[in-house]
Amino acid sequence: MDKINLYEHRVSYYETDQMGIVHHSNYIRWFEDARIDFLEQAGFSYKKMEDTGVMIVVLGASCEYKISARFGDRVIVIPKISEFNGFKMKITYRVINKENGSLLATGETLHCFTDLNLKPVRTKKDHPEIYKLFYDYIDVDLDKI
């Protein structure tokens, strides 16, 4: 297993609302950015995955907000594959303020693997290289590697 760096994001002005805090919808975007970044660092980009005929479809997403992020903050998004069976996967996330370490939000996304026609696929049988990629990271907390 290669070293995976955490996903870091600097809050842009356009991500804030009239109250001067990050709009709640941006956290879900950061989750996606962290997933895409994880795949690239693990050596199997999302583009490469689609080129092999596999997509990771989002079935659901949730976020619980703890402390508001603000313009200019540097945040760290820590993804963790908490469940994976080769067909479905759950990823949990923690969003941390890089400067002071405070927990800003937690969340999760639920996914399934499909072919390009959105027909479900079982990665263990049909795409063992993809199965191994995710299997190797089940319950690995990226801020500890």
XYZ file of C-alpha atoms in Angstrom:
145
model
C 0.000 0.000 0.000
C 1.443 3.319 -1.054
C 1.455 6.422 1.094
C -1.660 8.486 0.425
C -1.491 12.180 1.225
C -4.536 13.833 2.680
C -6.667 16.045 0.477
C -6.121 19.714 1.293
C -8.364 22.533 0.124
C -8.178 26.292 0.575
C -11.633 27.836 0.925
C -12.379 30.218 -1.932
C -14.504 33.335 -1.602
C -17.135 31.982 -4.012
C -17.727 29.025 -1.672
C -19.049 31.304 1.060
C -22.535 32.659 1.528
C -23.913 35.989 2.705
C -23.107 35.031 6.306
C -19.418 34.681 5.424
C -19.292 30.931 6.001
C -18.872 28.065 3.563
C -22.186 27.147 1.959
C -23.233 23.676 3.086
C -23.281 22.229 -0.451
C -19.526 22.688 -0.819
C -18.728 19.998 1.735
C -20.260 17.360 -0.556
C -18.102 18.719 -3.397
C -15.030 18.423 -1.168
C -15.938 14.790 -0.483
C -15.894 14.153 -4.228
C -12.619 16.022 -4.639
C -11.084 13.877 -1.878
C -12.318 10.653 -3.570
C -10.898 11.684 -6.938
C -7.611 12.731 -5.324
C -7.413 9.423 -3.427
C -7.817 7.426 -6.658
C -5.127 9.447 -8.408
C -2.698 8.987 -5.531
C -3.477 5.258 -5.362
C -2.429 5.027 -9.008
C -5.844 4.368 -10.533
C -7.383 7.677 -11.591
C -11.105 8.010 -12.145
C -10.374 8.549 -15.834
C -8.483 5.255 -15.935
C -11.378 3.579 -14.142
C -13.867 4.856 -16.709
C -11.487 3.789 -19.495
C -11.742 0.232 -18.102
C -15.535 0.515 -18.297
C -16.313 1.079 -14.611
C -18.042 4.000 -12.931
C -18.551 4.687 -9.235
C -22.139 5.874 -8.919
C -23.173 7.924 -5.895
C -26.260 6.436 -4.248
C -26.387 8.827 -1.326
C -24.500 11.520 0.542
C -24.819 13.077 3.963
C -22.938 15.623 6.006
C -23.115 16.752 9.611
C -21.764 20.239 10.191
C -19.892 20.971 13.422
C -18.046 24.305 12.997
C -18.287 26.621 10.013
C -15.359 26.997 7.643
C -14.648 30.487 6.329
C -12.962 32.149 3.389
C -9.211 31.510 3.375
C -9.316 28.542 5.762
C -7.221 25.555 4.812
C -9.178 22.377 5.358
C -8.121 18.750 5.256
C -10.632 16.149 4.062
C -9.897 12.659 5.343
C -11.730 9.891 3.466
C -11.999 6.359 4.823
C -13.466 3.349 3.034
C -15.602 2.000 5.849
C -17.523 -0.675 3.910
C -16.742 -2.452 0.655
C -18.010 -5.718 -0.787
C -16.923 -5.379 -4.405
C -20.335 -4.117 -5.470
C -21.173 -1.352 -2.971
C -18.935 0.917 -0.960
C -19.348 3.423 1.862
C -16.812 6.174 2.413
C -16.792 8.267 5.573
C -15.172 11.676 5.761
C -13.803 14.056 8.349
C -13.187 17.696 7.488
C -10.545 19.279 9.707
C -9.323 22.872 9.988
C -5.622 22.548 9.136
C -4.578 25.508 11.281
C -6.169 24.551 14.587
C -7.171 20.892 14.117
C -10.852 21.476 14.870
C -13.396 19.084 13.397
C -15.550 21.049 10.964
C -17.772 18.302 9.570
C -18.275 14.579 9.187
C -20.089 12.778 6.433
C -20.440 9.757 4.241
C -21.171 8.747 0.695
C -22.623 5.459 -0.507
C -21.643 4.116 -3.934
C -22.102 1.196 -6.279
C -19.950 0.094 -9.178
C -21.504 0.005 -12.643
C -20.481 -0.371 -16.251
C -20.794 2.595 -18.597
C -24.472 1.705 -19.194
C -25.140 1.919 -15.430
C -25.515 -1.851 -15.131
C -24.132 -3.006 -11.754
C -20.822 -4.868 -11.818
C -19.095 -7.044 -9.274
C -15.518 -5.838 -9.216
C -14.101 -8.948 -7.547
C -15.104 -11.086 -10.516
C -15.110 -8.632 -13.415
C -12.362 -6.147 -12.434
C -10.032 -7.694 -9.827
C -7.521 -4.821 -10.063
C -10.235 -2.366 -9.005
C -11.454 -4.730 -6.292
C -7.940 -4.996 -4.835
C -7.458 -1.236 -4.896
C -10.485 -0.623 -2.673
C -10.144 -3.779 -0.601
C -6.617 -2.774 0.435
C -7.932 0.479 1.922
C -10.929 -0.807 3.904
C -10.858 0.791 7.360
C -7.475 2.435 6.717
C -7.527 5.876 8.295
C -5.549 7.979 5.835
C -4.283 10.393 8.464
C -2.493 7.470 10.123
C -0.494 6.255 7.096
